[in-house]
XYZ file of C-alpha atoms in Angstrom:
673
model
C 16.773 16.759 -38.928
C 17.950 18.058 -35.569
C 21.254 17.062 -34.063
C 21.113 13.669 -32.360
C 21.219 13.916 -28.587
C 20.559 11.515 -25.700
C 20.844 11.632 -21.936
C 21.427 8.846 -19.401
C 18.933 9.625 -16.637
C 19.511 6.518 -14.461
C 21.598 3.331 -14.629
C 20.944 1.909 -18.095
C 18.026 4.270 -18.814
C 18.302 6.875 -21.583
C 16.097 9.704 -22.763
C 16.026 9.456 -26.577
C 13.391 12.077 -27.421
C 12.757 14.281 -30.400
C 12.303 18.013 -30.821
C 9.370 19.829 -29.223
C 6.119 19.907 -31.205
C 3.625 22.732 -31.621
C 1.208 22.991 -28.708
C 3.828 22.437 -26.026
C 3.724 18.613 -25.982
C 7.284 17.341 -25.997
C 8.183 13.825 -27.155
C 9.851 11.762 -24.409
C 10.651 8.163 -25.431
C 12.983 6.223 -23.127
C 15.409 3.364 -23.810
C 16.556 0.767 -21.267
C 19.785 -1.006 -22.182
C 20.493 -4.128 -20.146
C 23.375 -6.235 -21.528
C 22.452 -7.211 -25.086
C 18.783 -6.339 -24.671
C 17.031 -3.051 -25.313
C 13.549 -1.944 -24.191
C 12.060 1.107 -25.927
C 9.255 2.803 -23.990
C 6.601 4.905 -25.793
C 8.634 5.436 -29.017
C 6.684 8.488 -30.176
C 4.888 9.722 -33.282
C 5.761 9.751 -36.981
C 6.706 13.428 -36.569
C 9.481 12.522 -34.106
C 10.609 9.273 -35.730
C 13.766 10.546 -37.452
C 15.116 12.127 -34.272
C 14.193 9.178 -32.038
C 15.534 6.625 -34.549
C 18.881 8.433 -34.782
C 19.138 8.718 -30.997
C 18.307 5.051 -30.425
C 20.780 3.851 -33.052
C 23.527 5.982 -31.486
C 23.209 3.875 -28.331
C 22.306 0.335 -29.423
C 22.066 -1.753 -32.589
C 18.482 -1.891 -33.832
C 18.377 -5.698 -33.754
C 19.079 -5.657 -29.988
C 15.773 -3.946 -29.189
C 13.737 -6.887 -27.886
C 10.682 -5.074 -26.514
C 8.671 -1.921 -27.225
C 6.337 -0.886 -24.401
C 3.145 0.964 -25.413
C 1.449 2.353 -22.302
C -1.671 3.533 -24.135
C -2.996 3.796 -27.678
C -2.562 7.452 -28.729
C -0.632 8.217 -31.965
C 1.763 10.592 -30.190
C 3.444 7.561 -28.599
C 2.469 4.635 -30.892
C 2.448 5.708 -34.514
C 6.235 5.468 -34.970
C 6.223 1.697 -34.304
C 5.604 0.641 -37.968
C 8.492 2.909 -39.045
C 10.855 1.086 -36.684
C 9.578 -2.198 -38.128
C 10.245 -0.988 -41.691
C 13.764 -0.020 -40.606
C 14.392 -3.691 -39.758
C 13.710 -3.854 -36.016
C 12.198 -7.078 -34.668
C 10.639 -6.858 -31.222
C 7.616 -7.767 -29.116
C 4.990 -5.160 -28.290
C 4.443 -5.037 -24.511
C 0.992 -3.652 -23.751
C -2.443 -4.232 -22.217
C -5.021 -6.249 -24.145
C -7.311 -3.219 -24.447
C -4.501 -1.225 -26.024
C -3.633 -4.094 -28.371
C -7.144 -4.039 -29.847
C -6.542 -0.469 -31.084
C -2.812 -0.125 -31.813
C -2.919 -2.953 -34.337
C -4.739 -0.520 -36.635
C -1.490 1.445 -37.016
C -0.357 -1.502 -39.134
C 1.922 -3.017 -36.478
C 3.219 -6.451 -37.533
C 5.134 -7.492 -34.391
C 3.986 -10.096 -31.878
C 2.426 -8.990 -28.606
C 3.437 -9.557 -24.978
C 0.189 -8.923 -23.071
C 0.945 -7.725 -19.543
C -2.292 -8.986 -17.979
C -1.414 -12.494 -19.218
C 2.086 -12.306 -17.694
C 1.408 -11.293 -14.073
C 2.060 -7.638 -14.999
C 5.808 -8.309 -15.101
C 8.538 -8.326 -17.755
C 11.764 -10.045 -16.746
C 14.892 -9.510 -18.876
C 17.601 -12.143 -19.315
C 19.798 -10.469 -16.709
C 17.016 -10.692 -14.124
C 16.186 -6.988 -14.296
C 12.426 -6.731 -13.866
C 9.815 -4.217 -14.943
C 6.432 -4.149 -13.226
C 3.278 -2.708 -14.747
C 0.707 -0.718 -12.776
C -2.772 -0.206 -14.261
C -4.082 3.375 -14.409
C -7.542 2.842 -15.964
C -9.224 5.841 -17.639
C -6.139 8.015 -17.157
C -6.903 8.733 -19.866
C -7.717 5.398 -21.592
C -9.280 2.177 -20.165
C -6.144 0.139 -20.882
C -3.611 2.743 -19.737
C -0.778 1.648 -17.458
C 2.583 2.790 -16.128
C 5.876 0.866 -15.941
C 8.182 0.560 -12.922
C 11.874 -0.393 -13.003
C 12.662 -2.128 -9.710
C 16.413 -1.657 -10.135
C 16.416 2.140 -10.313
C 12.992 2.807 -8.742
C 11.980 4.717 -11.875
C 8.302 5.142 -12.795
C 7.634 5.507 -16.535
C 4.369 7.373 -16.053
C 2.984 7.758 -19.607
C 0.585 10.759 -19.713
C 0.507 11.067 -15.919
C 2.810 13.824 -14.570
C 3.080 15.210 -18.109
C 2.898 18.924 -18.836
C 2.578 21.598 -21.468
C 6.195 22.685 -22.014
C 6.504 25.745 -24.215
C 9.951 26.314 -22.703
C 11.064 22.707 -22.346
C 13.839 21.356 -20.144
C 14.801 17.735 -19.541
C 14.327 17.986 -15.772
C 11.412 19.685 -14.028
C 12.101 23.166 -12.685
C 10.421 25.163 -9.940
C 7.602 26.224 -12.283
C 6.772 22.690 -13.443
C 3.878 22.150 -11.042
C 1.653 24.711 -12.775
C 2.428 23.283 -16.221
C 1.618 19.796 -14.954
C -1.700 20.851 -13.412
C -2.786 22.567 -16.627
C -2.083 19.443 -18.682
C -4.120 17.246 -16.340
C -6.993 19.727 -16.146
C -7.263 19.354 -19.920
C -6.839 15.592 -20.318
C -7.806 13.702 -17.141
C -11.489 12.898 -16.523
C -11.925 13.529 -12.793
C -10.283 13.595 -9.387
C -12.221 10.513 -8.288
C -10.375 8.475 -10.934
C -7.029 10.234 -10.486
C -6.913 10.065 -6.663
C -6.874 6.257 -6.128
C -3.947 5.874 -8.538
C -1.999 8.625 -6.772
C -2.708 6.977 -3.407
C -1.242 3.772 -4.849
C 1.865 5.643 -6.062
C 2.324 7.090 -2.563
C 2.685 3.519 -1.312
C 5.453 2.725 -3.823
C 9.188 3.436 -3.508
C 9.668 5.878 -6.413
C 12.941 7.743 -6.879
C 12.183 9.344 -10.261
C 9.143 9.916 -12.480
C 9.659 10.041 -16.251
C 6.550 11.117 -18.191
C 5.806 10.814 -21.908
C 5.360 14.602 -22.168
C 6.874 17.394 -20.113
C 9.964 16.964 -17.936
C 11.565 14.370 -15.689
C 10.738 14.657 -11.984
C 13.824 13.762 -9.943
C 13.717 14.370 -6.211
C 10.747 15.266 -3.984
C 8.432 13.121 -6.115
C 5.964 12.858 -3.225
C 4.955 16.521 -3.584
C 4.085 16.015 -7.262
C 2.067 12.873 -6.508
C 0.132 14.681 -3.777
C -0.482 17.637 -6.116
C -2.244 15.343 -8.597
C -4.004 13.438 -5.820
C -5.663 16.680 -4.726
C -6.187 18.216 -8.194
C -9.764 18.905 -9.272
C -9.860 18.042 -12.973
C -12.423 17.158 -15.600
C -16.112 18.013 -15.340
C -17.570 14.845 -13.813
C -17.565 16.169 -10.254
C -18.728 19.653 -9.310
C -16.154 21.739 -7.422
C -16.958 22.591 -3.838
C -18.387 26.112 -3.596
C -16.175 28.736 -1.973
C -16.706 32.285 -0.738
C -15.080 34.754 -3.169
C -14.612 37.491 -0.587
C -12.894 35.164 1.885
C -10.487 33.989 -0.834
C -9.169 37.402 -1.776
C -11.922 38.570 -4.129
C -11.421 39.046 -7.841
C -7.841 40.123 -7.195
C -7.087 36.664 -5.789
C -8.568 34.632 -8.636
C -7.109 36.922 -11.324
C -3.697 36.514 -9.670
C -4.161 32.730 -9.808
C -4.776 32.964 -13.575
C -1.683 35.127 -14.165
C 0.533 32.865 -12.044
C -0.658 29.787 -13.899
C 0.115 31.452 -17.248
C 3.528 32.415 -15.888
C 4.308 28.794 -15.027
C 3.157 27.535 -18.447
C 4.913 30.206 -20.520
C 7.126 32.577 -18.514
C 6.792 35.556 -16.186
C 8.181 38.032 -18.724
C 5.420 37.160 -21.212
C 2.771 37.682 -18.546
C 4.216 41.075 -17.556
C 4.173 42.082 -21.236
C 0.554 40.936 -21.397
C -0.610 43.372 -18.688
C 1.898 46.154 -19.393
C -0.725 48.655 -20.615
C -3.372 47.713 -18.027
C -3.873 49.808 -14.914
C -2.741 47.241 -12.382
C 0.328 46.476 -10.282
C 2.049 43.086 -9.916
C 4.488 41.930 -7.251
C 7.493 39.682 -7.914
C 5.303 36.547 -7.885
C 2.679 37.886 -10.343
C 0.182 38.623 -7.572
C -2.020 41.636 -8.322
C -1.517 44.202 -5.562
C -3.545 47.105 -6.993
C -6.004 47.843 -9.824
C -8.275 50.741 -10.863
C -11.469 49.036 -12.079
C -14.195 46.943 -10.467
C -13.479 43.277 -9.765
C -15.840 42.021 -12.458
C -14.280 44.404 -15.003
C -10.804 43.173 -14.058
C -11.932 39.535 -14.543
C -13.160 40.273 -18.076
C -10.380 42.701 -19.095
C -7.594 40.238 -18.351
C -9.051 37.626 -20.691
C -9.776 40.180 -23.409
C -6.133 41.250 -23.144
C -5.035 37.609 -23.429
C -6.980 37.213 -26.679
C -5.724 40.485 -28.189
C -2.070 40.184 -27.169
C -1.476 36.414 -27.139
C -4.217 34.863 -29.246
C -6.670 32.029 -28.943
C -4.036 29.426 -27.943
C -3.446 31.118 -24.564
C -7.203 31.204 -23.931
C -7.575 27.515 -24.700
C -4.709 26.577 -22.376
C -6.131 28.534 -19.439
C -9.798 27.594 -20.003
C -9.988 24.586 -17.571
C -8.622 26.623 -14.638
C -10.939 29.526 -15.519
C -13.976 27.244 -15.613
C -13.025 25.666 -12.269
C -12.662 29.095 -10.637
C -16.002 30.216 -12.103
C -17.790 27.194 -10.656
C -16.018 27.317 -7.280
C -16.839 30.983 -6.705
C -20.174 30.971 -8.563
C -19.274 33.762 -11.004
C -19.869 33.916 -14.772
C -17.179 32.811 -17.184
C -15.389 35.808 -18.775
C -17.370 37.134 -21.726
C -14.549 36.466 -24.162
C -15.103 32.720 -23.806
C -18.736 33.050 -24.811
C -18.002 35.269 -27.802
C -14.855 33.658 -29.203
C -14.403 30.130 -27.862
C -18.068 29.269 -28.404
C -17.928 30.650 -31.964
C -14.932 28.443 -32.738
C -16.634 25.404 -31.219
C -19.825 26.046 -33.200
C -17.891 26.350 -36.444
C -15.957 23.172 -35.718
C -19.117 21.190 -34.917
C -20.597 21.946 -38.356
C -17.521 21.274 -40.507
C -18.479 17.836 -41.790
C -20.274 14.560 -41.228
C -16.967 13.162 -40.001
C -16.985 15.627 -37.113
C -20.538 14.593 -36.253
C -19.445 10.971 -36.051
C -16.451 11.946 -33.941
C -18.783 13.716 -31.533
C -20.859 10.553 -31.245
C -17.708 8.567 -30.438
C -16.754 11.131 -27.774
C -20.257 10.961 -26.315
C -20.007 7.196 -26.009
C -16.565 7.562 -24.436
C -17.911 10.075 -21.913
C -20.763 7.684 -21.148
C -18.262 4.875 -20.578
C -16.181 7.120 -18.340
C -19.302 8.119 -16.396
C -20.268 4.463 -15.994
C -16.739 3.579 -14.885
C -16.659 6.526 -12.513
C -19.927 5.446 -10.919
C -18.454 2.003 -10.324
C -15.447 3.617 -8.655
C -17.333 6.048 -6.414
C -20.731 4.428 -5.779
C -21.784 1.307 -3.908
C -23.185 -1.200 -6.403
C -25.872 -2.378 -3.955
C -27.218 0.876 -2.523
C -26.249 3.420 -5.189
C -24.806 5.694 -2.474
C -21.379 7.306 -2.693
C -18.851 4.842 -1.265
C -16.166 5.013 1.418
C -13.441 6.273 -0.928
C -15.627 9.134 -2.124
C -16.703 9.867 1.464
C -13.097 10.273 2.638
C -12.326 12.650 -0.249
C -15.516 14.632 0.366
C -14.876 14.892 4.102
C -11.274 16.020 3.527
C -12.401 18.749 1.106
C -15.181 19.954 3.395
C -13.065 20.124 6.544
C -10.098 21.665 4.722
C -12.356 24.421 3.339
C -13.777 25.170 6.786
C -10.290 25.301 8.294
C -8.620 27.422 5.567
C -11.569 29.858 5.390
C -11.549 30.276 9.203
C -15.257 29.462 9.114
C -17.303 29.052 12.292
C -19.269 26.244 10.616
C -19.770 23.247 12.932
C -20.634 20.084 10.999
C -21.671 16.821 12.614
C -20.838 13.287 11.557
C -22.953 10.204 12.324
C -21.804 6.639 11.585
C -24.455 3.879 11.599
C -23.297 0.255 11.919
C -25.913 -2.484 11.410
C -25.643 -4.937 14.302
C -26.908 -8.377 13.332
C -26.224 -8.629 9.594
C -23.878 -11.590 10.085
C -26.771 -13.626 11.538
C -29.080 -12.706 8.649
C -26.417 -13.683 6.124
C -25.882 -17.017 7.870
C -29.606 -17.854 8.099
C -30.996 -16.364 4.882
C -28.096 -15.787 2.494
C -26.343 -12.915 0.719
C -29.375 -11.767 -1.302
C -31.301 -11.042 1.885
C -28.341 -9.030 3.229
C -28.445 -6.859 0.107
C -32.196 -6.387 0.591
C -31.595 -5.267 4.198
C -29.057 -2.677 3.057
C -31.408 -1.279 0.404
C -34.227 -1.042 2.957
C -31.946 0.752 5.398
C -31.146 3.304 2.684
C -34.894 3.810 2.136
C -35.348 4.477 5.873
C -32.356 6.832 6.105
C -33.301 8.806 2.994
C -36.796 9.338 4.456
C -35.260 10.770 7.639
C -33.233 13.477 5.858
C -34.373 16.907 6.966
C -32.209 19.250 4.907
C -28.816 19.097 3.222
C -27.422 16.048 5.023
C -25.182 13.847 2.849
C -25.636 10.054 3.114
C -22.773 7.640 2.302
C -22.234 3.870 2.258
C -19.009 3.025 4.084
C -17.163 -0.291 4.399
C -19.008 -3.432 5.436
C -22.534 -2.812 6.737
C -21.933 0.780 7.758
C -23.437 4.112 6.665
C -22.620 7.745 7.437
C -24.515 11.028 7.589
C -22.506 14.242 7.154
C -24.482 17.212 8.515
C -22.951 20.508 7.241
C -24.197 22.590 10.186
C -25.710 21.385 13.453
C -25.690 21.597 17.231
C -24.842 18.830 19.661
C -28.461 18.578 20.798
C -29.933 18.488 17.271
C -27.460 15.854 16.059
C -28.160 13.649 19.068
C -31.917 13.864 18.452
C -31.337 12.965 14.786
C -29.133 9.979 15.732
C -31.753 8.644 18.157
C -34.419 9.018 15.465
C -32.235 6.905 13.132
C -31.729 4.233 15.799
C -35.452 3.997 16.604
C -36.507 3.990 12.943
C -34.206 1.081 12.121
C -35.062 -0.895 15.266
C -38.845 -0.568 14.817
C -38.986 -1.071 11.057
C -40.931 -4.043 9.712
C -39.156 -3.963 6.358
C -36.626 -6.625 7.395
C -36.924 -10.414 7.441
C -36.151 -10.236 11.159
C -35.330 -7.437 13.610
C -32.321 -5.265 12.680
C -30.699 -2.757 15.028
C -27.930 -0.186 14.636
C -25.028 0.923 16.802
C -24.375 4.625 16.216
C -21.495 6.983 16.923
C -21.468 10.736 16.415
C -19.222 13.755 16.934
C -19.003 17.479 16.141
C -16.071 19.251 14.550
C -15.958 21.760 17.382
C -14.798 18.959 19.708
C -11.444 18.625 17.943
C -10.825 21.704 15.774
C -8.957 23.654 18.459
C -6.493 20.866 19.232
C -3.156 21.805 17.629
C -2.036 18.182 17.171
C -4.810 17.628 14.627
C -4.066 20.625 12.414
C -3.581 19.394 8.867
C -5.461 16.149 9.541
C -8.737 17.322 11.064
C -10.819 15.220 8.682
C -8.975 12.037 9.670
C -9.331 12.799 13.378
C -13.019 13.685 12.920
C -13.830 10.363 11.239
C -11.718 8.261 13.612
C -13.446 9.696 16.681
C -16.868 8.809 15.257
C -15.708 5.336 14.173
C -14.362 4.724 17.674
C -17.672 5.769 19.249
C -19.539 3.444 16.896
C -17.329 0.604 18.090
C -17.990 1.609 21.701
C -21.752 1.491 21.017
C -21.398 -2.069 19.669
C -19.299 -3.141 22.660
C -21.841 -1.642 25.080
C -24.547 -4.013 23.868
C -25.610 -2.691 20.428
C -28.708 -0.641 19.481
C -27.069 2.278 21.294
C -26.042 5.855 20.377
C -22.604 6.869 21.692
C -21.888 10.607 21.611
C -19.256 10.941 24.343
C -15.754 9.527 24.750
C -12.143 10.595 24.801
C -11.140 12.044 21.436
C -7.606 10.640 21.593
C -8.214 6.962 22.324
C -8.547 6.042 18.671
C -4.799 6.507 18.147
C -4.030 3.439 20.250
C -3.106 0.361 18.228
C -5.934 -2.071 17.518
C -3.897 -5.259 17.313
C -0.592 -6.816 16.308
C 0.358 -8.113 12.868
C 3.525 -10.155 12.295
C 5.440 -9.788 9.002
C 8.099 -12.435 8.263
C 10.111 -11.133 5.295
C 13.727 -10.139 4.555
C 12.670 -7.835 1.664
C 13.126 -4.425 3.340
C 11.262 -2.426 0.673
C 8.214 -4.681 0.743
C 8.171 -4.691 4.558
C 8.483 -0.902 4.723
C 5.572 -0.299 2.321
C 3.292 -2.760 4.106
C 4.343 -1.669 7.609
C 3.589 1.980 6.788
C 0.147 1.134 5.394
C -0.800 -0.994 8.421
C 0.490 1.485 10.999
C -1.496 4.238 9.295
C -4.683 2.382 10.279
C -3.443 1.806 13.845
C -2.104 -1.757 13.747
C 1.149 -2.481 15.574
C 3.511 -4.237 13.177
C 6.249 -6.680 14.213
C 8.694 -7.238 11.329
C 11.039 -10.251 11.467
C 13.521 -11.242 8.735
C 13.776 -15.028 9.345
C 11.327 -17.859 9.935
C 12.849 -19.259 13.106
C 12.599 -15.965 15.020
C 9.151 -15.323 13.529
C 7.905 -18.650 14.927
C 9.066 -17.718 18.433
C 7.466 -14.256 18.162
C 4.194 -15.836 16.993
C 4.135 -18.051 20.111
C 4.969 -15.165 22.448
C 2.905 -12.326 20.970
C -0.139 -14.151 19.463
C -0.639 -11.675 16.584
C -4.005 -11.181 14.875
C -2.472 -12.140 11.512
C 0.802 -13.333 9.980
C 2.098 -12.265 6.546
C 5.082 -14.307 5.372
C 7.435 -14.487 2.407
C 7.997 -18.095 1.264
C 11.724 -17.559 0.753
C 13.062 -16.493 4.159
C 16.247 -17.721 5.911
C 16.600 -20.276 8.733
C 13.073 -21.614 8.257
C 11.202 -21.005 4.998
C 7.575 -19.872 4.894
C 6.183 -23.381 4.430
C 8.087 -24.850 7.404
C 7.082 -21.796 9.440
C 3.412 -22.518 8.729
C 3.834 -26.249 9.473
C 5.384 -25.427 12.861
C 2.487 -23.088 13.660
C -0.042 -25.841 12.913
C 1.614 -28.180 15.422
C 1.085 -25.686 18.252
C -2.512 -25.232 19.440
C -1.736 -21.673 20.583
C -0.788 -20.554 17.046
C -2.623 -22.960 14.740
C -5.691 -20.707 14.385
C -3.819 -17.479 13.547
C -4.751 -16.367 9.979
C -1.838 -16.677 7.566
C -1.087 -14.954 4.219
C 1.781 -15.617 1.798
C 3.373 -12.653 -0.012
C 6.251 -13.862 -2.174
C 8.235 -13.518 -5.387
C 7.814 -17.301 -5.691
C 4.379 -18.339 -6.876
C 3.789 -21.321 -9.158
C 1.416 -24.283 -9.329
C 3.528 -26.362 -6.945
C 3.890 -23.633 -4.307
C 0.183 -22.743 -4.477
C -0.787 -26.390 -3.952
C 1.546 -26.659 -0.977
C 0.117 -23.459 0.526
C -3.397 -24.824 0.058
C -2.457 -28.077 1.799
C -1.347 -25.965 4.770
C -4.705 -24.180 4.911
C -3.435 -20.875 3.492
C -6.179 -19.331 1.349
C -4.460 -16.112 0.267
C -1.194 -16.176 -1.692
C -0.009 -12.909 -3.310
C 2.811 -12.624 -5.825
C 5.200 -9.663 -5.601
C 4.938 -6.951 -6.791
C 1.516 -6.736 -5.252
C -1.443 -4.358 -5.369
C -1.389 -2.721 -1.939
C -5.112 -1.879 -1.960
C -6.045 -5.495 -2.757
C -3.770 -6.909 -0.047
C -5.053 -4.412 2.548
C -8.620 -5.419 1.767
C -7.836 -9.102 2.326
C -5.978 -8.303 5.574
C -8.920 -6.331 6.941
C -11.430 -9.009 5.946
C -9.382 -11.830 7.493
C -8.986 -9.973 10.770
C -12.674 -9.021 10.877
C -13.607 -12.623 10.172
C -11.508 -13.870 13.084
C -12.816 -11.226 15.509
C -16.544 -11.791 14.854
């Protein structure tokens, strides 16, 4: 047994991990001690049990551990639970219902505290509260992370983990590469990873503590953004890039060596290439070599196999495959000759392996089905708004970083009179209209245009290369085809906006956010087309007007963190936010400013949220303003009272930002129609 050691990483939070295991996956259980209660998070495997048990017992009596949180079902974090039970510990297992269905097969005897049956919160006797954030399919359907409101610590489970062959408690400068490699191996795709990272960006996180790897303390935003933008898994094809413009073989071989240096260490990489005819700079960039580029690509991986063995090849395989696909070059020959041989031998070992392959196939099918639900519109089958924004960002970023002269066009098509059709004929007919519109638009495609389904009754065409004249002709063809079609139950028209990247790419203020500016200009022109009388194509306007605010929203809440998160999200989509900390002042502001929407905490000083709403209803100038409650207080009595005041939406803190933003947008759109 190794010497017992622990570390207090935040107020009342302790790292109680075991020794590093083969393969670079380090065991990182955490213990929260709050008064006479203990919460053990991801206790580890049977291999680490003795170390973790000794560390836990050095800090707290075993009988004081009241909860064990299991954030997913894998044995590396769950299998030690029965050993703690045999040692005499009595606790509740805090987990998701999907995880419960599997972890019980470890022989766990304890009772369960199911997070989705408890508002995704765990409140300790002292009042200290843990919130739980779902992270589905990262890398298990029931996976989640835990958030300590007191210290702003995110217990991130597998997310932000890393291969750590040279482990340290806190992440160093080289941690980013280790983290990316881990996620390239274990996470299914960027389309599933990105929405979770966007959610984390909206949270107030001071420290990230993963199950594997090292603790991220300080500058957590950069790590979240790194995973948000990471291409991982094989479900989405990487965007093709020009090898010559990216530094040729020297550039991609340097990327491989630098990644290996971050996972292992620079000295090992320099030893690896010591007898090769190439020169490295201080950062492991190749500055000179004496063979052809293709020979260099193959020689480096042959050298890895000879000098470092198959384990180094396996670790670097996901990055190598991504580079091969991005730059349309063959995988190094060593992977075909050695990795494939190992895989073939493994696939024929036994009937048990065959069954395991079937299970993996079903899992991949489930992931594919889940991914389609996340990135495709259920009605039209087209890629949805979230996927569109990611695609547009990747496309525009590639054009900008490659200094390409490519000039794409973007067309947004908004159906004009869908609200009338829904009112007269019902929702089913609206779905039929949308499917018929897709049929019309698909028939109009002339080349490699990409068609997307955006929010509401809106579609978009991305044209990779076009001229102003050609795009305008195409937009008019779309407008006429929709307006003259007899596929609809009654006449349908479209208001259309379009723009070209060349209009905005030279403006310095947009550098770094060209994709956002590009889309916003087109969205603004679509709105102009609607305001001009509908069934119109708008291709000209100022390209800066869209930054003006589109309306005022009043927030009545004394919770500064909640206000800051919500205010940032709303201002990012061009609303002007007025934040007031008491009900009495909020009532006066509502009368003076006439906001589009009011979001109120129930428990605010001077005049609580219910009295605030009652006062609004007595004044004809404010009685029709949409109202949403966002509060820590939510029970049967408060919900009934809110309903009696005509408030339809009542969110309990902590809240899902994406869900709340959707309701806000829908309420405002409903009032403005």
